[in-house]
PDB file of C-alpha atoms in Angstrom:
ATOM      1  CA  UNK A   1     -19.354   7.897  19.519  1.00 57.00           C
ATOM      2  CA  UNK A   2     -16.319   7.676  21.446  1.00 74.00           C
ATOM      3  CA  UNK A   3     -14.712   4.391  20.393  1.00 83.00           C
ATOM      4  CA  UNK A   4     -10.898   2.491  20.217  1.00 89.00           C
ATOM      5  CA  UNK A   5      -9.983   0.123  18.120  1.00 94.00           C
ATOM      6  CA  UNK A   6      -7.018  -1.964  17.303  1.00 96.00           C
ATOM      7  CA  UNK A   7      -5.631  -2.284  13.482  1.00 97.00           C
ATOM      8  CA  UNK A   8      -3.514  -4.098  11.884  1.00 98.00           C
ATOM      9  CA  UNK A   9      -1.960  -2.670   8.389  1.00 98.00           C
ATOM     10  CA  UNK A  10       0.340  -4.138   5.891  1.00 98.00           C
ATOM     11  CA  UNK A  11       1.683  -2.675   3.174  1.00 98.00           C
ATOM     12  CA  UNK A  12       3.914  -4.927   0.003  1.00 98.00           C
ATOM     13  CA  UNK A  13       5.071  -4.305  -3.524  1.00 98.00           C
ATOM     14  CA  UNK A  14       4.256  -7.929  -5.160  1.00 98.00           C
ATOM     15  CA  UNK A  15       6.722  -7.045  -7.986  1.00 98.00           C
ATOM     16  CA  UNK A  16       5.054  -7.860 -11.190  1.00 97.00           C
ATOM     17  CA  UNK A  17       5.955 -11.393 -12.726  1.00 96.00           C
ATOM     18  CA  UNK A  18       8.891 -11.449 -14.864  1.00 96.00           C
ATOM     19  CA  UNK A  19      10.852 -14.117 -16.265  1.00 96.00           C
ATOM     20  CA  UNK A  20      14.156 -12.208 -15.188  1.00 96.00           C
ATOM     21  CA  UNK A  21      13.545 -12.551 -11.550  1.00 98.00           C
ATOM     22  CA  UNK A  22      14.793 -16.418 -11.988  1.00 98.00           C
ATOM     23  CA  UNK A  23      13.982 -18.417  -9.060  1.00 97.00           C
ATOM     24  CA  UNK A  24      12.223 -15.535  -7.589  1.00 98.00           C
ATOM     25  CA  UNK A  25       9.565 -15.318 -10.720  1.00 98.00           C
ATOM     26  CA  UNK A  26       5.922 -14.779  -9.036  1.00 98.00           C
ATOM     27  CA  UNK A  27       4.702 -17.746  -9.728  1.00 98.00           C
ATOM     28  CA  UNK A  28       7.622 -19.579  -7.760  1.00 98.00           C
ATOM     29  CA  UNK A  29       7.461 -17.202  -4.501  1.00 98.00           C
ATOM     30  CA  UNK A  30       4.098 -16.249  -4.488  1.00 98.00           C
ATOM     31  CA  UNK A  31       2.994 -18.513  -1.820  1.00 98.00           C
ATOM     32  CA  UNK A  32       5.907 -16.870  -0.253  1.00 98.00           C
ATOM     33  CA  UNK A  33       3.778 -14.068   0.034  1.00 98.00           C
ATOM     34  CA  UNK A  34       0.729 -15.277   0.744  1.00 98.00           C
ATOM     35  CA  UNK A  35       2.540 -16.543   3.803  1.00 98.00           C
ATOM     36  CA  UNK A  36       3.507 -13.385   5.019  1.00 98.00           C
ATOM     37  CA  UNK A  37       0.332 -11.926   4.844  1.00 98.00           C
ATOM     38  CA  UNK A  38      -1.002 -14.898   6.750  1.00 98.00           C
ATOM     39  CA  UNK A  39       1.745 -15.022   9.268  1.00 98.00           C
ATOM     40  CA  UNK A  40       1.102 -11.434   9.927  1.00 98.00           C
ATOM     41  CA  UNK A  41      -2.998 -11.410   9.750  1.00 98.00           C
ATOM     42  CA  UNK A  42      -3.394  -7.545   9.064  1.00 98.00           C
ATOM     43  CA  UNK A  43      -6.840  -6.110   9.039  1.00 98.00           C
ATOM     44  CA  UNK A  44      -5.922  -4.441   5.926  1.00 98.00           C
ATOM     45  CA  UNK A  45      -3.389  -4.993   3.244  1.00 98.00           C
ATOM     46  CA  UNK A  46      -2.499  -3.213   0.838  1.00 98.00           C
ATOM     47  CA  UNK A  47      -0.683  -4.556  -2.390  1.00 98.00           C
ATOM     48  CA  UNK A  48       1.478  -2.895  -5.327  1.00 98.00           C
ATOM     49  CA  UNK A  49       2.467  -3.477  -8.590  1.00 98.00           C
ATOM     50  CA  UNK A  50       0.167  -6.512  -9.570  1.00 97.00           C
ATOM     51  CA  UNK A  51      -1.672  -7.540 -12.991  1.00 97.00           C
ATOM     52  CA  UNK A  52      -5.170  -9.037 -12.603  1.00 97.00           C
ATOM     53  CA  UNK A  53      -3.738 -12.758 -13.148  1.00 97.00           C
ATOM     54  CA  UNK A  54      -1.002 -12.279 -10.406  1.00 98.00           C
ATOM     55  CA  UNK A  55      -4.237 -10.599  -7.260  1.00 98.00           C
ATOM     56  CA  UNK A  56      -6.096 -13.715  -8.368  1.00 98.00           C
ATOM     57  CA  UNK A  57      -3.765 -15.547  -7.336  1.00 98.00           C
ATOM     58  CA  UNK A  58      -2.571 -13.756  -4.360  1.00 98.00           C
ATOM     59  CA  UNK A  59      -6.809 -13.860  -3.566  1.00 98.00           C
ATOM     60  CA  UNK A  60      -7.170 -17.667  -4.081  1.00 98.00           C
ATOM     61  CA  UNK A  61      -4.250 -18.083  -1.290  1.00 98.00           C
ATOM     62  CA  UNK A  62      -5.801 -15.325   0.890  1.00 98.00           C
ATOM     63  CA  UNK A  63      -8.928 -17.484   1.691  1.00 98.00           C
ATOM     64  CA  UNK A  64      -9.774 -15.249   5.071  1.00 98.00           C
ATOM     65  CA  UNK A  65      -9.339 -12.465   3.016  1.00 98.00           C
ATOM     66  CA  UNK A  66     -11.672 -10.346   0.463  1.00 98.00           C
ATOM     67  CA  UNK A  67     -10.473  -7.883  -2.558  1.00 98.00           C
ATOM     68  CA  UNK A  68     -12.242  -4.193  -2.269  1.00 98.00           C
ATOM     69  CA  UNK A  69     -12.369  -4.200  -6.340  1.00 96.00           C
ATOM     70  CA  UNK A  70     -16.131  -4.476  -7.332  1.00 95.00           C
ATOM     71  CA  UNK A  71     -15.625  -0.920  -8.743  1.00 96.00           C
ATOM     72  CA  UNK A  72     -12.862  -1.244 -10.762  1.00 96.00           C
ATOM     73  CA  UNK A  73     -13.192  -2.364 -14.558  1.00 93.00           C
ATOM     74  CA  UNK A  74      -9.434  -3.989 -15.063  1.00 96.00           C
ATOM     75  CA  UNK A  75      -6.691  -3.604 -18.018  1.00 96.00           C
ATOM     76  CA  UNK A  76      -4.443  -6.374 -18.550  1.00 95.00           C
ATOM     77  CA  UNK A  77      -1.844  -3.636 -19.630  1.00 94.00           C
ATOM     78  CA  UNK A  78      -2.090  -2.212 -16.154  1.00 96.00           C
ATOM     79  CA  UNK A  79      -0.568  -2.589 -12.702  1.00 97.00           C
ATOM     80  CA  UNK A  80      -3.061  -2.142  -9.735  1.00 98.00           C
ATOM     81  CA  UNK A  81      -2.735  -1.255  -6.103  1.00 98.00           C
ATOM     82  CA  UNK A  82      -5.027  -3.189  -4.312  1.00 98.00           C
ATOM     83  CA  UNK A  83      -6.517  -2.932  -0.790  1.00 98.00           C
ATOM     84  CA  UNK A  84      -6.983  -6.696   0.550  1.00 98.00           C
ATOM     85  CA  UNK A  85      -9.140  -6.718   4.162  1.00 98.00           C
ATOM     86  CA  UNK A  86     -10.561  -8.946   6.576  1.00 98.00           C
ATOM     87  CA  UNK A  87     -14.198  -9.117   6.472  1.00 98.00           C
ATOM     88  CA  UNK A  88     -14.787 -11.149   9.344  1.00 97.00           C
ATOM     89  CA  UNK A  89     -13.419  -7.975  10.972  1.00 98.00           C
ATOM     90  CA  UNK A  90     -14.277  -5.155   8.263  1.00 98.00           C
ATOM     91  CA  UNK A  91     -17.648  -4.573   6.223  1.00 98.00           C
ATOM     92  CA  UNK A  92     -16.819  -2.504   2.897  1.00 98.00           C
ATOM     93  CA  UNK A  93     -19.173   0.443   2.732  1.00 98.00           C
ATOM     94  CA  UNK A  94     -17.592   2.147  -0.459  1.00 97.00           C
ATOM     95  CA  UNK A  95     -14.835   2.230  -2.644  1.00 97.00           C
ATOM     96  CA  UNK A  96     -12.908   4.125  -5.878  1.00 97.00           C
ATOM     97  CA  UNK A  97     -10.184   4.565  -8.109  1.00 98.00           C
ATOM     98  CA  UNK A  98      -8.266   7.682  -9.001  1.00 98.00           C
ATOM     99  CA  UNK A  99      -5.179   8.086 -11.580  1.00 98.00           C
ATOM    100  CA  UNK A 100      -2.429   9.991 -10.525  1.00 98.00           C
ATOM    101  CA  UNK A 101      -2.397  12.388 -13.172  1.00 98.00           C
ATOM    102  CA  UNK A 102      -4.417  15.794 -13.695  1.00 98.00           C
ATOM    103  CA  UNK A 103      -7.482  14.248 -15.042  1.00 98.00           C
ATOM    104  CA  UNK A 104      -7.465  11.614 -12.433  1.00 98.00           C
ATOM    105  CA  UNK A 105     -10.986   9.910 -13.614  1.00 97.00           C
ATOM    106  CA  UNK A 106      -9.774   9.345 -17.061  1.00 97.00           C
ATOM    107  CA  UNK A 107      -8.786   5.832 -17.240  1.00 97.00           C
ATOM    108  CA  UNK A 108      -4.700   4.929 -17.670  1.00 97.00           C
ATOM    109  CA  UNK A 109      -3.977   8.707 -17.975  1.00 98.00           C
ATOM    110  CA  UNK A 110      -0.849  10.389 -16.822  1.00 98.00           C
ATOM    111  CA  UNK A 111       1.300  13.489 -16.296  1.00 98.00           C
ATOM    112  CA  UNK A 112       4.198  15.388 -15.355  1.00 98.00           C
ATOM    113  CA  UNK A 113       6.260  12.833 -17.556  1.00 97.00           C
ATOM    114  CA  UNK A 114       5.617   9.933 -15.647  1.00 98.00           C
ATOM    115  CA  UNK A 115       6.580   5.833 -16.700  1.00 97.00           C
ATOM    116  CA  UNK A 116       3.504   4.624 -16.460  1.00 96.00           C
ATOM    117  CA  UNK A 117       0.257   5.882 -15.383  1.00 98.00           C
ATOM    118  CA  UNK A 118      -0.217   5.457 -11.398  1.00 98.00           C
ATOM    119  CA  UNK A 119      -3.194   4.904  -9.346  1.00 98.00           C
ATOM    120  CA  UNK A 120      -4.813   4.922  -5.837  1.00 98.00           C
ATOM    121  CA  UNK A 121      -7.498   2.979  -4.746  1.00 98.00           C
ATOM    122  CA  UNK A 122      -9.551   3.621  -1.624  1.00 98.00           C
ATOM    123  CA  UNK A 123     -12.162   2.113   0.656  1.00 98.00           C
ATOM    124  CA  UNK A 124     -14.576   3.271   3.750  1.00 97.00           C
ATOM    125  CA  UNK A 125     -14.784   0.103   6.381  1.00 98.00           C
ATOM    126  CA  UNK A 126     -16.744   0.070   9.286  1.00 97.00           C
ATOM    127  CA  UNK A 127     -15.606  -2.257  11.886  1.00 97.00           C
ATOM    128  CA  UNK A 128     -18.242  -4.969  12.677  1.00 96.00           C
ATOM    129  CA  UNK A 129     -17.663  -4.940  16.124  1.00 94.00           C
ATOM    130  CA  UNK A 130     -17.537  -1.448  17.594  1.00 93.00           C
ATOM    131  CA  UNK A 131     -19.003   0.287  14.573  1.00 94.00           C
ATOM    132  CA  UNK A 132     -16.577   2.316  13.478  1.00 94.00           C
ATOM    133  CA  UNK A 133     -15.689   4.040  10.545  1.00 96.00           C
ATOM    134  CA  UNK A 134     -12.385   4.396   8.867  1.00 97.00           C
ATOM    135  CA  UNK A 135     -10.329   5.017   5.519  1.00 98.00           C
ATOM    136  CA  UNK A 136      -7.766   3.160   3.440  1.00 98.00           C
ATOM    137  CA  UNK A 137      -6.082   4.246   0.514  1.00 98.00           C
ATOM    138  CA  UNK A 138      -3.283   2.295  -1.434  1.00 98.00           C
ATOM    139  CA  UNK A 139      -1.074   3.992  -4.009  1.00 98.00           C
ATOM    140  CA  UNK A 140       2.434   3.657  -5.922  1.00 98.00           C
ATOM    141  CA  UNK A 141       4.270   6.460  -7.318  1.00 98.00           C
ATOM    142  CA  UNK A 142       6.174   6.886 -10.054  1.00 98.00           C
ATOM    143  CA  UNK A 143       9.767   5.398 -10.200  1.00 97.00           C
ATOM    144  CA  UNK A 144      11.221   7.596 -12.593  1.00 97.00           C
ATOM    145  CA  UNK A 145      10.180  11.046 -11.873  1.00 97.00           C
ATOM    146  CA  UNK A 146      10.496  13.241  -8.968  1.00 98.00           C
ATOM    147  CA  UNK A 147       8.652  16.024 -10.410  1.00 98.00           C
ATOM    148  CA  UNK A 148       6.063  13.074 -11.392  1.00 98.00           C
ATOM    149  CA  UNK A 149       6.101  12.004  -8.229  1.00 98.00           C
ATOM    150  CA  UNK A 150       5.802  15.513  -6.532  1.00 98.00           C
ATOM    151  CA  UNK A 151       2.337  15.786  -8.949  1.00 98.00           C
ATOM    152  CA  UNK A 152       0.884  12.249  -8.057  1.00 98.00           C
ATOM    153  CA  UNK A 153       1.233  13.167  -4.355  1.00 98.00           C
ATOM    154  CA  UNK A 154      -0.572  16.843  -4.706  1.00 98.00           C
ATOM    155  CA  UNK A 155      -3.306  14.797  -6.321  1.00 98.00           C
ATOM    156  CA  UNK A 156      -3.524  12.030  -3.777  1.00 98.00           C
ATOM    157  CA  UNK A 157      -3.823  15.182  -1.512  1.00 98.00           C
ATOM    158  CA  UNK A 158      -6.561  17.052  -3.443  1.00 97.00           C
ATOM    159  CA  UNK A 159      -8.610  13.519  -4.092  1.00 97.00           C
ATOM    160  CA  UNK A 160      -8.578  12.508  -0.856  1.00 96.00           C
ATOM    161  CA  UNK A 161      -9.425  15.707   0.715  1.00 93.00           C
ATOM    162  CA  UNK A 162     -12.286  16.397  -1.874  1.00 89.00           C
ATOM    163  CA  UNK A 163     -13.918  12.696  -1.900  1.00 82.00           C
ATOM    164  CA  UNK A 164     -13.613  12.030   2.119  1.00 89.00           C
ATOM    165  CA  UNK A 165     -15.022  12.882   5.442  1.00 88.00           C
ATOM    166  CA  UNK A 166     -11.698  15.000   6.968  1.00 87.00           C
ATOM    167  CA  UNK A 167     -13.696  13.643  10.400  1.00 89.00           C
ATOM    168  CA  UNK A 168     -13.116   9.705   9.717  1.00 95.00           C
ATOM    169  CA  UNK A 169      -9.666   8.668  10.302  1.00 97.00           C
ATOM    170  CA  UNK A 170      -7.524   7.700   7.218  1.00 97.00           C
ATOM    171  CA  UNK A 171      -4.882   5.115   6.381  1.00 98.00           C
ATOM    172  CA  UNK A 172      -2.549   6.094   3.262  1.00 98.00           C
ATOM    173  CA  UNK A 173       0.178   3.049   2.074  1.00 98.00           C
ATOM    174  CA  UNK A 174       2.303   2.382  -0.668  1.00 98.00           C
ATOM    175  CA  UNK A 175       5.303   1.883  -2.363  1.00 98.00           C
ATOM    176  CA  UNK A 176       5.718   6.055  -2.769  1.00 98.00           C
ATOM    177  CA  UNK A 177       9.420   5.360  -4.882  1.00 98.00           C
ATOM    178  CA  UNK A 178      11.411   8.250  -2.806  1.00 98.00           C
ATOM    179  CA  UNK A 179      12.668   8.818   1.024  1.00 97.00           C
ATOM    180  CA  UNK A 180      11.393  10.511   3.942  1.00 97.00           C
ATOM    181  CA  UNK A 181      11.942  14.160   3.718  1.00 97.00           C
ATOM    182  CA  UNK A 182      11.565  14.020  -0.097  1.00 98.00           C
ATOM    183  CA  UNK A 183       9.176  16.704  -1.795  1.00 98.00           C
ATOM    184  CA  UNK A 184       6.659  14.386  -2.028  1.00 98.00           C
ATOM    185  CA  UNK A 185       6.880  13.384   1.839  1.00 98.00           C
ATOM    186  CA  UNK A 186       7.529  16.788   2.612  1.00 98.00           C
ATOM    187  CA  UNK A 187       4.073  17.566   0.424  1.00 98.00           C
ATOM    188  CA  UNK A 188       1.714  14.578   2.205  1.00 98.00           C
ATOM    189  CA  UNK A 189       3.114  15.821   5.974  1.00 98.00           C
ATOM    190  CA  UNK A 190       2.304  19.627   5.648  1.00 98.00           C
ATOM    191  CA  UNK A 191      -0.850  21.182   6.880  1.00 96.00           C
ATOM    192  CA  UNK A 192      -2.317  20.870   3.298  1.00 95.00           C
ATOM    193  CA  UNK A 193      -1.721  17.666   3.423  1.00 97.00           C
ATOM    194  CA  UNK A 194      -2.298  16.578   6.883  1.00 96.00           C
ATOM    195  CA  UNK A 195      -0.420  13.303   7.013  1.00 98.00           C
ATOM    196  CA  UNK A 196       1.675  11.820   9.562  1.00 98.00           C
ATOM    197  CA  UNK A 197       4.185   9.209   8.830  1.00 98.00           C
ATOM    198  CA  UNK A 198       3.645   6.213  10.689  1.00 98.00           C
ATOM    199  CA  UNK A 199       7.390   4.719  11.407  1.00 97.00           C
ATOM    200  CA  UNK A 200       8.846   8.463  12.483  1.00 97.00           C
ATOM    201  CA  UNK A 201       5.831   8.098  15.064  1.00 96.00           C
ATOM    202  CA  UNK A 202       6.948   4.576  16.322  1.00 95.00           C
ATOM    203  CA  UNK A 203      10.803   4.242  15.471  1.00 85.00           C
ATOM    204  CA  UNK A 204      11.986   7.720  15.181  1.00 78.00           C
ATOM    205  CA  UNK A 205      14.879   7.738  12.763  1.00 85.00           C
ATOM    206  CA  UNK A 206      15.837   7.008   9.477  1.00 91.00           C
ATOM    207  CA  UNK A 207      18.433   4.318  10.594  1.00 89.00           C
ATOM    208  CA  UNK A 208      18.415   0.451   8.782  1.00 90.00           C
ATOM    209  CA  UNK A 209      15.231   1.447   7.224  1.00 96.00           C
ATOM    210  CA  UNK A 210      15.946   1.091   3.287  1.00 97.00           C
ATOM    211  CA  UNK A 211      12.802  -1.196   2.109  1.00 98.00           C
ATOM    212  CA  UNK A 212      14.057  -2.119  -1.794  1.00 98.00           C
ATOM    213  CA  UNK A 213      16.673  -5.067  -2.125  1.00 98.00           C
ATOM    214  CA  UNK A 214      15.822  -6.618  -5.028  1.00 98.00           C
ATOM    215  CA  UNK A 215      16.033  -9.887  -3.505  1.00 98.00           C
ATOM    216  CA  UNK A 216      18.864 -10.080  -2.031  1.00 98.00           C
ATOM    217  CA  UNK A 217      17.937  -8.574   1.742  1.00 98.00           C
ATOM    218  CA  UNK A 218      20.354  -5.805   1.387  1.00 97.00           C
ATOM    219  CA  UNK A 219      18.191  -2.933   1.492  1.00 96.00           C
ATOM    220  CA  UNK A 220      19.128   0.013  -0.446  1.00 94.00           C
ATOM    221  CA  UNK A 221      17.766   3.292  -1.517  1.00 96.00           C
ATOM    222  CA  UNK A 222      16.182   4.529   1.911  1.00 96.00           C
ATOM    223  CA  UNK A 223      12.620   4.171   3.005  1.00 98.00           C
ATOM    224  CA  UNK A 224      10.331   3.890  -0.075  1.00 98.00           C
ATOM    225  CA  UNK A 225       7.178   1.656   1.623  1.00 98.00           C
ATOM    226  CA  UNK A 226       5.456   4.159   3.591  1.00 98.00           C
ATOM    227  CA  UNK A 227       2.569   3.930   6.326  1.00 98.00           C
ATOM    228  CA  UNK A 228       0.992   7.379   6.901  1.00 98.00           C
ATOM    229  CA  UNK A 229      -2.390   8.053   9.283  1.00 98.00           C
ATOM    230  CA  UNK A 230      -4.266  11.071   9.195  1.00 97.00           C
ATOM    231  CA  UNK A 231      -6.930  12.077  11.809  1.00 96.00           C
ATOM    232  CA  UNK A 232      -6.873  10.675  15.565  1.00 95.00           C
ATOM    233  CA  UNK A 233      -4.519   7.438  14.693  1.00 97.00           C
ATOM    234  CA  UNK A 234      -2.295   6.731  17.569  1.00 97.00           C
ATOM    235  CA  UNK A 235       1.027   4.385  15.764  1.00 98.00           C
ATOM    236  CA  UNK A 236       1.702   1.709  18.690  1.00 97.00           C
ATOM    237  CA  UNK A 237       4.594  -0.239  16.444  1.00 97.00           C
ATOM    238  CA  UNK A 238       5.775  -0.289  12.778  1.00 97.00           C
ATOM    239  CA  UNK A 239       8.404  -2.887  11.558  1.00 96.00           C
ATOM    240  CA  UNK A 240       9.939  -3.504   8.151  1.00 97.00           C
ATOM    241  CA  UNK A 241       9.477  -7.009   7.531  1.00 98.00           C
ATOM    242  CA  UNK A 242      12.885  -8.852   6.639  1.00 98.00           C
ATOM    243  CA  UNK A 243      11.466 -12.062   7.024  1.00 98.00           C
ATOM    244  CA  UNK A 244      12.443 -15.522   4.471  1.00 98.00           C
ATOM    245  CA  UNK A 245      10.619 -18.325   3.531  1.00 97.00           C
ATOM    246  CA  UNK A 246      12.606 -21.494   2.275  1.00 94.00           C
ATOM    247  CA  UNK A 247      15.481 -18.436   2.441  1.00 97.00           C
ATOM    248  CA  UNK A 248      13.969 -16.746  -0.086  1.00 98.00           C
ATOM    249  CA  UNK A 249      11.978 -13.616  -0.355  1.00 98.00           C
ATOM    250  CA  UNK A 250       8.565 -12.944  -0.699  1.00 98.00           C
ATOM    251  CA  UNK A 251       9.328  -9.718  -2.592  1.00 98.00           C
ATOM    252  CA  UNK A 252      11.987  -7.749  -4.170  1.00 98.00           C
ATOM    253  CA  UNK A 253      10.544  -4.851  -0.934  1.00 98.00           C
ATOM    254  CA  UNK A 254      10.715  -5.438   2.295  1.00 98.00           C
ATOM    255  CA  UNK A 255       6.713  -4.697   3.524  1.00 98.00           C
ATOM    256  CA  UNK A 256       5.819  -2.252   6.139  1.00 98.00           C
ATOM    257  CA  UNK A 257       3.914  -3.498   9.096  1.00 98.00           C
ATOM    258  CA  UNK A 258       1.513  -0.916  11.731  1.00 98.00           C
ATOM    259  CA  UNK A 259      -0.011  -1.833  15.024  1.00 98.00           C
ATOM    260  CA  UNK A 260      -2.861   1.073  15.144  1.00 98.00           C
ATOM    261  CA  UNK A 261      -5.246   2.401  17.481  1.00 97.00           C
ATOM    262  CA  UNK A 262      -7.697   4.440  15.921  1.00 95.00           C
ATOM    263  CA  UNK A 263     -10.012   6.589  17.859  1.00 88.00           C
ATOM    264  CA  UNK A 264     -13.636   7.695  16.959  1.00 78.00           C
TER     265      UNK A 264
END
């Protein structure tokens, strides 16, 4: 098979609810978000940082959209990454969980002195159209520990290489908590790891590119949301998302957006 196709990824920390967060609580922005997501229409979204309650939510205002979560068994002490996808465009062939820690199949476990324990969740689409196959994983690192998250991005490495076909072209996105060029990035862009980062493709530099503001659009703290493709992925655009609603917010991130052409 020798086919093209045309993707659309998103990638948004929901922030969990919290009563701190004022007038930008979940439950007052999240259609907010929902509106992004619409306004945007990506094939595949991937979401951060949300409880069960909050992705029911986010799903009952996604109406076009479905949740790849039929294998997961939920914790209401837990925050989820979640992979959200068209299926008018995509049919869901399989899909997983994986902790970041070193016994990444036992449930809420975690290592290398990290918060909270961190997952990724992944999927195999084919397109309904053309028939082709590819990945999507969706992941958040740790936000306290670099040599945590140094750990939880050797295992996304190992898992992903172990579990997948290295000939199906794969999607990685998240909220990975440190900048380009970190150990982490440096980890998921070497030949081990095989990545390639999505906006150094597209944009080339490093400039206006912090993603966390904590709701007030001043980003800070460098690129943290990252797109990366592995396999023959050809990045036509990436933008950070700045956009308001009402002129507020729809997170306390800025979400990463990808215009892909993926070859098979």
């Amino acid at each position: 098979m020798n086919t093209a196709i045309r993707l659309k990824a998103l990638t948004i920390n929901l922030r969990h609810e919290s009563f701190e967060d004022g007038p930008d609580n979940w439950p007052l922005r999240k259609h907010r978000t929902a509106r992004l997501i619409r306004d945007y229409a990506p094939d595949l979204c991937g979401t951060q940082e949300g409880r069960k309650p909050q992705i029911e939510q986010l799903q009952n205002l996604l109406p076009s959209y479905a949740l790849s979560a039929g294998h997961r068994e939920w914790d209401a002490m837990r925050m989820y990454p979640c992979l959200f996808y068209r299926p008018r465009r995509l049919r869901l062939l399989e899909s997983g969980d994986f902790w970041l820690s070193e016994t990444p199949f036992e449930h809420a476990s975690k290592s290398w002195e990290s918060a909270y324990p961190r997952l990724a969740t992944w999927a195999l689409f084919e397109s309904i159209q053309e028939g082709a196959r590819l990945y999507c994983c969706v992941t958040h690192l740790d936000h306290m520990s670099p040599q945590a998250r140094l750990g939880q991005s050797g295992v996304l490495i190992e898992q992903l290489t172990r579990a997948l076909s290295p000939a199906i072209p794969l999607i990685l996105m998240g909220d990975f908590n440190d900048r380009p060029g970190s150990p982490p990035h440096r980890n998921l862009l070497s030949a081990r790891g095989g990545f390639r980062d999505a906006w150094i493709e597209a944009q080339g530099n490093e400039v206006h590119s912090d993603t966390w503001h904590g709701f007030t659009g001043n980003g800070e703290r460098g690129r943290l949301d990252w797109i990366l493709v592995r396999g023959p992925v050809q990045v036509l655009d990436v933008q950070i998302l700045r956009n308001t609603y009402e002129d507020r917010y729809p997170s306390d991130h800025f979400p990463v957006y990808a215009d892909l052409r993926i070859q098979q």
